[in-house]
PDB file of C-alpha atoms in Angstrom:
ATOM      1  CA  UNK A 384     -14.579  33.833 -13.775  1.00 56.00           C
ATOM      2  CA  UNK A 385     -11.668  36.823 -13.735  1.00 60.00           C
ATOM      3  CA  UNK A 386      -8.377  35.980 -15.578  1.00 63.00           C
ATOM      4  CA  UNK A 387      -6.554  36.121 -12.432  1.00 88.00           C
ATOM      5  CA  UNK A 388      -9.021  33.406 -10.618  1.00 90.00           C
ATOM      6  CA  UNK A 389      -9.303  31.505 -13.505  1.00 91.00           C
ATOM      7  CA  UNK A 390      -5.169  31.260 -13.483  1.00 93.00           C
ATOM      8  CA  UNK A 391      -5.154  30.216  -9.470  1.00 94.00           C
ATOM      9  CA  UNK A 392      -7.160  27.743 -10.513  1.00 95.00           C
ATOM     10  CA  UNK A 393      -5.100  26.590 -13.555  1.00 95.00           C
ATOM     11  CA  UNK A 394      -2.131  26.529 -11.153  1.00 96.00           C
ATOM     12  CA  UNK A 395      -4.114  24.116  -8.387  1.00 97.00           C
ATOM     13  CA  UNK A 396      -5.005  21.747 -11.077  1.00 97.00           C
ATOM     14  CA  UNK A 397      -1.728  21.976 -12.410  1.00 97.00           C
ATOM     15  CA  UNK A 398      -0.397  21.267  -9.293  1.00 97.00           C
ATOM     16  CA  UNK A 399      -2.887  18.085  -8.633  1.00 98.00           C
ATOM     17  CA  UNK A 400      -1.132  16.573 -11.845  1.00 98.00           C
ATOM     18  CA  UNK A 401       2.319  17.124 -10.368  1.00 98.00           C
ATOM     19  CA  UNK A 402       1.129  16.003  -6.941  1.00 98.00           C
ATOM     20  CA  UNK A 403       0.193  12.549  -8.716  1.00 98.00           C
ATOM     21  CA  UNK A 404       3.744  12.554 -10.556  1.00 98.00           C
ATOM     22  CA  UNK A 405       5.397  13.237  -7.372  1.00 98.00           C
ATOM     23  CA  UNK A 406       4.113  10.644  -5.285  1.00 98.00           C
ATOM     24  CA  UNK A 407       4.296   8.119  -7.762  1.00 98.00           C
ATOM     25  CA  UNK A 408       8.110   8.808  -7.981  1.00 97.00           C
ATOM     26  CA  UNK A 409       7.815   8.667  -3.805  1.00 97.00           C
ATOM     27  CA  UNK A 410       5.903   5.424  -3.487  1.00 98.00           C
ATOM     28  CA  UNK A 411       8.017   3.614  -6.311  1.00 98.00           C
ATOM     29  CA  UNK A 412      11.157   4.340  -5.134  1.00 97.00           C
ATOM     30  CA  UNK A 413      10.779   4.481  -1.158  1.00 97.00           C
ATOM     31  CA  UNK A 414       7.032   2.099  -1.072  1.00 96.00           C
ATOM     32  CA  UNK A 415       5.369   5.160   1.220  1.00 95.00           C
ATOM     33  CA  UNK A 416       4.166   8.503   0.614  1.00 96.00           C
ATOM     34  CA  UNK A 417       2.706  11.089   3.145  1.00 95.00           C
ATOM     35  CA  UNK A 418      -1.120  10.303   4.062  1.00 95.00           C
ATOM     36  CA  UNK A 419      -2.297  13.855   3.481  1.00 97.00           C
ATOM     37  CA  UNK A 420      -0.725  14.155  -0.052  1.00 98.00           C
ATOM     38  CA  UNK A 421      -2.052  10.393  -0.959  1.00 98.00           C
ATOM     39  CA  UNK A 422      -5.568  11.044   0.956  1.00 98.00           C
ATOM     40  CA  UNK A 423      -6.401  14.449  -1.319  1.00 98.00           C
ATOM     41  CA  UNK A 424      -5.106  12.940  -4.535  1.00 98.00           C
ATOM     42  CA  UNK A 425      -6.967   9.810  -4.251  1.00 98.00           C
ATOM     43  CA  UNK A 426     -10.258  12.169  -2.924  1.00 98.00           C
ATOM     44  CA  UNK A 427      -9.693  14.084  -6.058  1.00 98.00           C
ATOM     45  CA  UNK A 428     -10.738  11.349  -8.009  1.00 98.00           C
ATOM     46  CA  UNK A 429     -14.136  10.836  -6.277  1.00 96.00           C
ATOM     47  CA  UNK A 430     -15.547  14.144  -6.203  1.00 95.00           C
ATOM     48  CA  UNK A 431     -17.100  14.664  -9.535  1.00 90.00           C
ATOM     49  CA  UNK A 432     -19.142  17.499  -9.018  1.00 91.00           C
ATOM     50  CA  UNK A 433     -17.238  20.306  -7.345  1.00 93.00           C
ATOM     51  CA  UNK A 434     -18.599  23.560  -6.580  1.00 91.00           C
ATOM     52  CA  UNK A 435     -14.985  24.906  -7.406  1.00 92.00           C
ATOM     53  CA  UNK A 436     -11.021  24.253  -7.916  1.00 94.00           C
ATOM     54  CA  UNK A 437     -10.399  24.187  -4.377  1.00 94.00           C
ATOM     55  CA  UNK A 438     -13.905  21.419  -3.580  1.00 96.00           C
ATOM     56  CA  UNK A 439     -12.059  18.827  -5.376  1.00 97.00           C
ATOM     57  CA  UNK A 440      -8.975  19.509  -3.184  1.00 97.00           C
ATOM     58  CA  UNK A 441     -10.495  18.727   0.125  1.00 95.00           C
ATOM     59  CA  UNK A 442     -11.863  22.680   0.800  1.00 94.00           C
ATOM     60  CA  UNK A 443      -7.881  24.002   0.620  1.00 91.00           C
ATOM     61  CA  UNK A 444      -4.224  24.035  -0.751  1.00 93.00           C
ATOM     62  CA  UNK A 445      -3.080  22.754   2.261  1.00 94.00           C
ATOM     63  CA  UNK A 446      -3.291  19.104   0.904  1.00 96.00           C
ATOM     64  CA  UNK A 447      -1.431  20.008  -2.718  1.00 97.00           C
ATOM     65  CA  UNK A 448       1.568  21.406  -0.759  1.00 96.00           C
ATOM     66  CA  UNK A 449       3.698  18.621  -2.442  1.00 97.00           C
ATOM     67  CA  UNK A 450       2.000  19.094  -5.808  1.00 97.00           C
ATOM     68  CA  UNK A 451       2.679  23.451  -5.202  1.00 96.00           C
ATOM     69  CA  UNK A 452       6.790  22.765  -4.196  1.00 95.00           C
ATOM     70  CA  UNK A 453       6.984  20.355  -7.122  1.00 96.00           C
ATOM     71  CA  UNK A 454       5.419  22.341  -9.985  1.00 96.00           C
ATOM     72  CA  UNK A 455       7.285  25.341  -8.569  1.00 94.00           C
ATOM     73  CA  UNK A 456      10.622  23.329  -8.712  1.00 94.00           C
ATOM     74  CA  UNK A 457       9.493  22.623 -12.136  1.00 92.00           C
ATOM     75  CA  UNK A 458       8.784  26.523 -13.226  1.00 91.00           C
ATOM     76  CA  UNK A 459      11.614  27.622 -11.475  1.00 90.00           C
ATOM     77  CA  UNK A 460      13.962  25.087 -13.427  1.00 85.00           C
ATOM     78  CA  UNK A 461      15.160  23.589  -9.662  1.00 85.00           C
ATOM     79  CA  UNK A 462      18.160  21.194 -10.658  1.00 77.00           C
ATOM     80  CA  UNK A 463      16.572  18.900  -7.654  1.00 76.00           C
ATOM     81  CA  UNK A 464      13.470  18.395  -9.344  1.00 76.00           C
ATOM     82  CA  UNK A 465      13.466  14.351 -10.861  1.00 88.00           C
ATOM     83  CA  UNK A 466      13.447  13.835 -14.064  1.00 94.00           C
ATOM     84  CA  UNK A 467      11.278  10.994 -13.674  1.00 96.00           C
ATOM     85  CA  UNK A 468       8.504  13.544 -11.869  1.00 97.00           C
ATOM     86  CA  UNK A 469       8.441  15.318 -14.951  1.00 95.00           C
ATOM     87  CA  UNK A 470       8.231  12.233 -17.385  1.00 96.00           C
ATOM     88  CA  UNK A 471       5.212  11.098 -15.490  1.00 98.00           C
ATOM     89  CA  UNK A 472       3.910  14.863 -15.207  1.00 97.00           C
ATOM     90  CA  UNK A 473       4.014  15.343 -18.758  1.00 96.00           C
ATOM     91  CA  UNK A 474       2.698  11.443 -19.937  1.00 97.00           C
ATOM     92  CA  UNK A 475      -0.427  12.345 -17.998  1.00 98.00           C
ATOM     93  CA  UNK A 476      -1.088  15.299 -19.483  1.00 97.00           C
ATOM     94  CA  UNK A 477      -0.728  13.052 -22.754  1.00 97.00           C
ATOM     95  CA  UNK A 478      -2.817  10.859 -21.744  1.00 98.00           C
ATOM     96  CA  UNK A 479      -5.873  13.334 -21.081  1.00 97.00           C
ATOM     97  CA  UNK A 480      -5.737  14.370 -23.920  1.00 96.00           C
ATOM     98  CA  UNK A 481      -6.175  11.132 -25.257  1.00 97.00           C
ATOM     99  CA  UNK A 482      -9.083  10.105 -23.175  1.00 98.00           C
ATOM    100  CA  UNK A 483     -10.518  13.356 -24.025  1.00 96.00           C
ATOM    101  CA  UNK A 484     -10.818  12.407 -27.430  1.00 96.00           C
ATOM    102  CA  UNK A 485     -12.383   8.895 -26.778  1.00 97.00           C
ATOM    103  CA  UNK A 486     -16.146   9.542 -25.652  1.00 97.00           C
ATOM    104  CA  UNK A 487     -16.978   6.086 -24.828  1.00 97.00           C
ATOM    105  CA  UNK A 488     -14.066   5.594 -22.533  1.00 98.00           C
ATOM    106  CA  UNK A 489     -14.690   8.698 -20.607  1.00 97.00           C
ATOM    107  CA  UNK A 490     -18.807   7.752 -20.403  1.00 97.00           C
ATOM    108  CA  UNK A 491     -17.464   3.992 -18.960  1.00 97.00           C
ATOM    109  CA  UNK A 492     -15.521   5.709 -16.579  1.00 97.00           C
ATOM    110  CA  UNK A 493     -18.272   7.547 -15.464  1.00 96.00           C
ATOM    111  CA  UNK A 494     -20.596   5.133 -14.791  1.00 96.00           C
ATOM    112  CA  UNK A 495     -17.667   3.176 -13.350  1.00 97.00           C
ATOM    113  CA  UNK A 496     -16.743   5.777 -10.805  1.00 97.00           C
ATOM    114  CA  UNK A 497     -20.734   6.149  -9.226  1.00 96.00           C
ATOM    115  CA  UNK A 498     -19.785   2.470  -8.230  1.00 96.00           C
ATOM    116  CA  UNK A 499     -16.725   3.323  -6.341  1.00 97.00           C
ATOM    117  CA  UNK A 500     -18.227   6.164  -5.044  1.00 96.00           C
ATOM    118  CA  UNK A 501     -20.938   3.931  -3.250  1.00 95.00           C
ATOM    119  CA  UNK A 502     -17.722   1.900  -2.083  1.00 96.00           C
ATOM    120  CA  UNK A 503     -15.646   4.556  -0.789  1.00 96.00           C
ATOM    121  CA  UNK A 504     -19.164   5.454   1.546  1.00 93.00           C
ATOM    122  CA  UNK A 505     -18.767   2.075   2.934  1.00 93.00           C
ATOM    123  CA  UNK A 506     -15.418   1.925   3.480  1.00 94.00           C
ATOM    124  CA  UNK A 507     -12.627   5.378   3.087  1.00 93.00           C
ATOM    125  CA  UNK A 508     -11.706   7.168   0.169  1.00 95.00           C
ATOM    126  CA  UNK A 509      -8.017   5.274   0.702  1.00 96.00           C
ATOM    127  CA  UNK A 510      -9.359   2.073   1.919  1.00 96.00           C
ATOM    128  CA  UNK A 511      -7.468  -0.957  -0.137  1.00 97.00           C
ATOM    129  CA  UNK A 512     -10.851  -1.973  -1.730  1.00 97.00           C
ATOM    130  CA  UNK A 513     -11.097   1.526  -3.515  1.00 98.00           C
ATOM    131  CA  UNK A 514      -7.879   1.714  -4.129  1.00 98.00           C
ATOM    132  CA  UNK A 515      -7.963  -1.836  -6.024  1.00 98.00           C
ATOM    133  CA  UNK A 516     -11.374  -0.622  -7.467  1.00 98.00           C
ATOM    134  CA  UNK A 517      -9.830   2.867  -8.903  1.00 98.00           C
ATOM    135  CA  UNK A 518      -6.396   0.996  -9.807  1.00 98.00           C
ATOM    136  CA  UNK A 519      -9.274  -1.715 -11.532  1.00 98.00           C
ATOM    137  CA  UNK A 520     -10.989   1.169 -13.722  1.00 98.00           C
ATOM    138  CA  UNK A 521      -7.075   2.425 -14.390  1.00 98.00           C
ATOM    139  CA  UNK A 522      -5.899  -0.789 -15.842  1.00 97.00           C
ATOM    140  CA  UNK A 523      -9.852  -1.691 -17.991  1.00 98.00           C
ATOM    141  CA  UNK A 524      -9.656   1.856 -19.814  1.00 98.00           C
ATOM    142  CA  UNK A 525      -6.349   4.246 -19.793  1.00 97.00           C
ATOM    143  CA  UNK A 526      -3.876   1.400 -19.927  1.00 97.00           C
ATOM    144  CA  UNK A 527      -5.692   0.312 -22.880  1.00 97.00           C
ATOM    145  CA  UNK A 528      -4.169   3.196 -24.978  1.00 97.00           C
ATOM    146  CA  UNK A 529      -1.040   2.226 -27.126  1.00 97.00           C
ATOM    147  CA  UNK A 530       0.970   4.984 -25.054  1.00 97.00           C
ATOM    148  CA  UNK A 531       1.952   3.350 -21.857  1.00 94.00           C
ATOM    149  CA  UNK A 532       3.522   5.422 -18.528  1.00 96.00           C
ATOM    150  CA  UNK A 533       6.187   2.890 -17.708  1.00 95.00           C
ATOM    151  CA  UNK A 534       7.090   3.591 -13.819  1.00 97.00           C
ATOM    152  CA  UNK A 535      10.440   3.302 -12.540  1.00 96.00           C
ATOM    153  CA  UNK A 536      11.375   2.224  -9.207  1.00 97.00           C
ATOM    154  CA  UNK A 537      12.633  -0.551  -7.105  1.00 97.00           C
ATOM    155  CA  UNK A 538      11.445  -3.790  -7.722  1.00 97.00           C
ATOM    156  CA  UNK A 539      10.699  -5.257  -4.902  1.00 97.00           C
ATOM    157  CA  UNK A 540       8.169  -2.385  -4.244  1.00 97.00           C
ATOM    158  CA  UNK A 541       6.367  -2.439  -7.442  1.00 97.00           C
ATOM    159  CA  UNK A 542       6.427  -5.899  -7.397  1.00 96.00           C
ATOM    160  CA  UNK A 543       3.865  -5.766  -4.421  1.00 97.00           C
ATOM    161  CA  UNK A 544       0.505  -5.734  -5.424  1.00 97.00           C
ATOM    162  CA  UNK A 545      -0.782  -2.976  -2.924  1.00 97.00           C
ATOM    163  CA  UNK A 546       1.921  -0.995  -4.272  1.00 98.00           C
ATOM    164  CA  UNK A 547       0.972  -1.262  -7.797  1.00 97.00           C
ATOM    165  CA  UNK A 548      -2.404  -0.443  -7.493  1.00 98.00           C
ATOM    166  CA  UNK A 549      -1.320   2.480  -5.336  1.00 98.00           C
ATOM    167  CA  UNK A 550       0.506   3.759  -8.892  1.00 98.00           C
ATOM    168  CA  UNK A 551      -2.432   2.921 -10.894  1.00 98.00           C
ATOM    169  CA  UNK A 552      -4.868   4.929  -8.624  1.00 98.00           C
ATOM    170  CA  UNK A 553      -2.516   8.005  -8.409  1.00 98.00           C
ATOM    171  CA  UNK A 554      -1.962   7.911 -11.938  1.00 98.00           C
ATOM    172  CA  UNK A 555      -5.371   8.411 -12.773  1.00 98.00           C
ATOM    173  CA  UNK A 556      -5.788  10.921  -9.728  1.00 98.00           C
ATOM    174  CA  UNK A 557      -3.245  12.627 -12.253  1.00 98.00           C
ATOM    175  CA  UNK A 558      -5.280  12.385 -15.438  1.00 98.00           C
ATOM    176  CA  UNK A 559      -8.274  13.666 -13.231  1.00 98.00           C
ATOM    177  CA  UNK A 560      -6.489  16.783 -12.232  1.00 98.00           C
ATOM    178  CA  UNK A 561      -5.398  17.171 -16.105  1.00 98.00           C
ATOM    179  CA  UNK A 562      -8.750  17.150 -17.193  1.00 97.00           C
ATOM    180  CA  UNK A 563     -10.144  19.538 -14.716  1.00 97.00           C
ATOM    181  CA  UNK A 564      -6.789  21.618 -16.119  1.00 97.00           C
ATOM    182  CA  UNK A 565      -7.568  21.494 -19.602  1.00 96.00           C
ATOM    183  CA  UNK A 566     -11.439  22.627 -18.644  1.00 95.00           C
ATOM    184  CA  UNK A 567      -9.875  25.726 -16.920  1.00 95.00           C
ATOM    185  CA  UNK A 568      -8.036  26.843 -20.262  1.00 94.00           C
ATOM    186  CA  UNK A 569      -4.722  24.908 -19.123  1.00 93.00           C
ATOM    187  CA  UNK A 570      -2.773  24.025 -22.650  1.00 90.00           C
ATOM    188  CA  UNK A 571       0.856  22.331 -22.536  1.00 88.00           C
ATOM    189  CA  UNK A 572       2.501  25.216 -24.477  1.00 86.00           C
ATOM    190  CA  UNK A 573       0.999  27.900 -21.395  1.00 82.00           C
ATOM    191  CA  UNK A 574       3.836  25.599 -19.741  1.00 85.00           C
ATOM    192  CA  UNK A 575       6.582  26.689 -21.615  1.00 81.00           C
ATOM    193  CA  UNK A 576       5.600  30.198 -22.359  1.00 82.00           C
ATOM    194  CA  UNK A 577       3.887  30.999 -19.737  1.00 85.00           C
ATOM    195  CA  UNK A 578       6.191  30.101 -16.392  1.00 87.00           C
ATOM    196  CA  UNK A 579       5.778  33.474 -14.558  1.00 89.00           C
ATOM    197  CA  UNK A 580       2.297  33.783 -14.761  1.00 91.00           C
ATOM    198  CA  UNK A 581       2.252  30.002 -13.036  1.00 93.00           C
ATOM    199  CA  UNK A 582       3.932  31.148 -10.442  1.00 92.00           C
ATOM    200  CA  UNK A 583       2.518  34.647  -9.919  1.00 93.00           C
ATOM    201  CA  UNK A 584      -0.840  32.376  -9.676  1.00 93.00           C
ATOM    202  CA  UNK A 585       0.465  29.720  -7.368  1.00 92.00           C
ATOM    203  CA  UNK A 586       1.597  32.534  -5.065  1.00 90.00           C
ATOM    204  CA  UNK A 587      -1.708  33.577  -4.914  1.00 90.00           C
ATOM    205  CA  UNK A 588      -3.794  30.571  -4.688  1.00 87.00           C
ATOM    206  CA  UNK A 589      -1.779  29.682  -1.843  1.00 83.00           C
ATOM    207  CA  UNK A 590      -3.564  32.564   0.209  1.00 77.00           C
ATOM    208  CA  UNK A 591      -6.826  31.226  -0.970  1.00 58.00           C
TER     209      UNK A 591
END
């Protein structure tokens, strides 16, 4: 893979991650988020053996426009951009890399996820049952680490329990995208140092 793909495809993963952060921020605070964002973040999680960046993605960017604006907002230093969506952003990158360390957890979840991949082929990739399957796996393995993402919202919307497995499935959709990052050479400091070239490769991967 070329330098320059391999950075488009960085920036798409990078942008799943924010997509996650984003519309966890959305669903806590307001209790929706748009289908199309939810739909390929949720998919994300389910396809396990991509041919490329863009197969885990649904085919396109088209459905990480909201993870694209946000991690642009974020490169770009955009005063709008929530504080919150970055907390979550960069607690899921955390969290990869502690799952990445922990071998058995990451084999469980694999064997785990054939199972809801049988179940999404009955039902949808969104339907409530996978959701409350993926939001299941969430709460038996990552939210077993001592570091905790600790969501902030209104709480008569988290307090719903579609809601909160909603957050539980798009936080791992997050961690998914962060460890498809990390395989593509993404690193947290690249972040920091390394905003132009993020953007220079979002640009691009946008006219994939």
């Amino acid at each position: 893979m070329s330098s320059t793909r391999q950075d488009q495809e960085q920036a798409l993963a990078l942008a799943g991650v924010f997509q996650a952060a984003a519309l966890v921020h959305q669903l806590a605070n307001k209790g929706m988020v748009g289908q199309d964002s939810f739909e390929t973040s949720i998919a994300s999680i389910l396809v396990t053996d991509p041919e490329n960046t863009l197969a885990v993605y649904g085919g396109s960017a088209h459905g990480l426009n909201l993870g694209i604006r946000t991690l642009r907002g974020f490169v770009n230093k955009d005063n709008d951009t929530s504080t919150h969506v970055l907390r979550y952003a960069m607690s899921i990158l955390y969290l990869e890399k502690r799952l990445r360390k922990d071998n058995q957890m990451l084999n469980a979840i694999g064997q785990r996820l054939e199972q809801v991949k049988m179940q999404s082929h009955h039902f949808s990739n969104t339907h409530e049952n996978v959701i409350a399957s993926i939001a299941g796996l969430y709460q038996d393995t990552i939210s077993t680490f001592s570091f905790r993402i600790q969501v902030q919202g209104e709480p008569n919307i988290l307090r719903q329990n579609s809601n909160a497995e909603k957050v539980r499935a798009l936080l791992f959709a997050g961690i998914r995208s962060a460890i498809l990052w990390h395989q593509l050479g993404g690193r947290r400091w690249k972040l920091l140092l390394g905003r132009k070239k993020i953007l220079r490769a979002l640009d691009e991967a946008t006219r994939l």
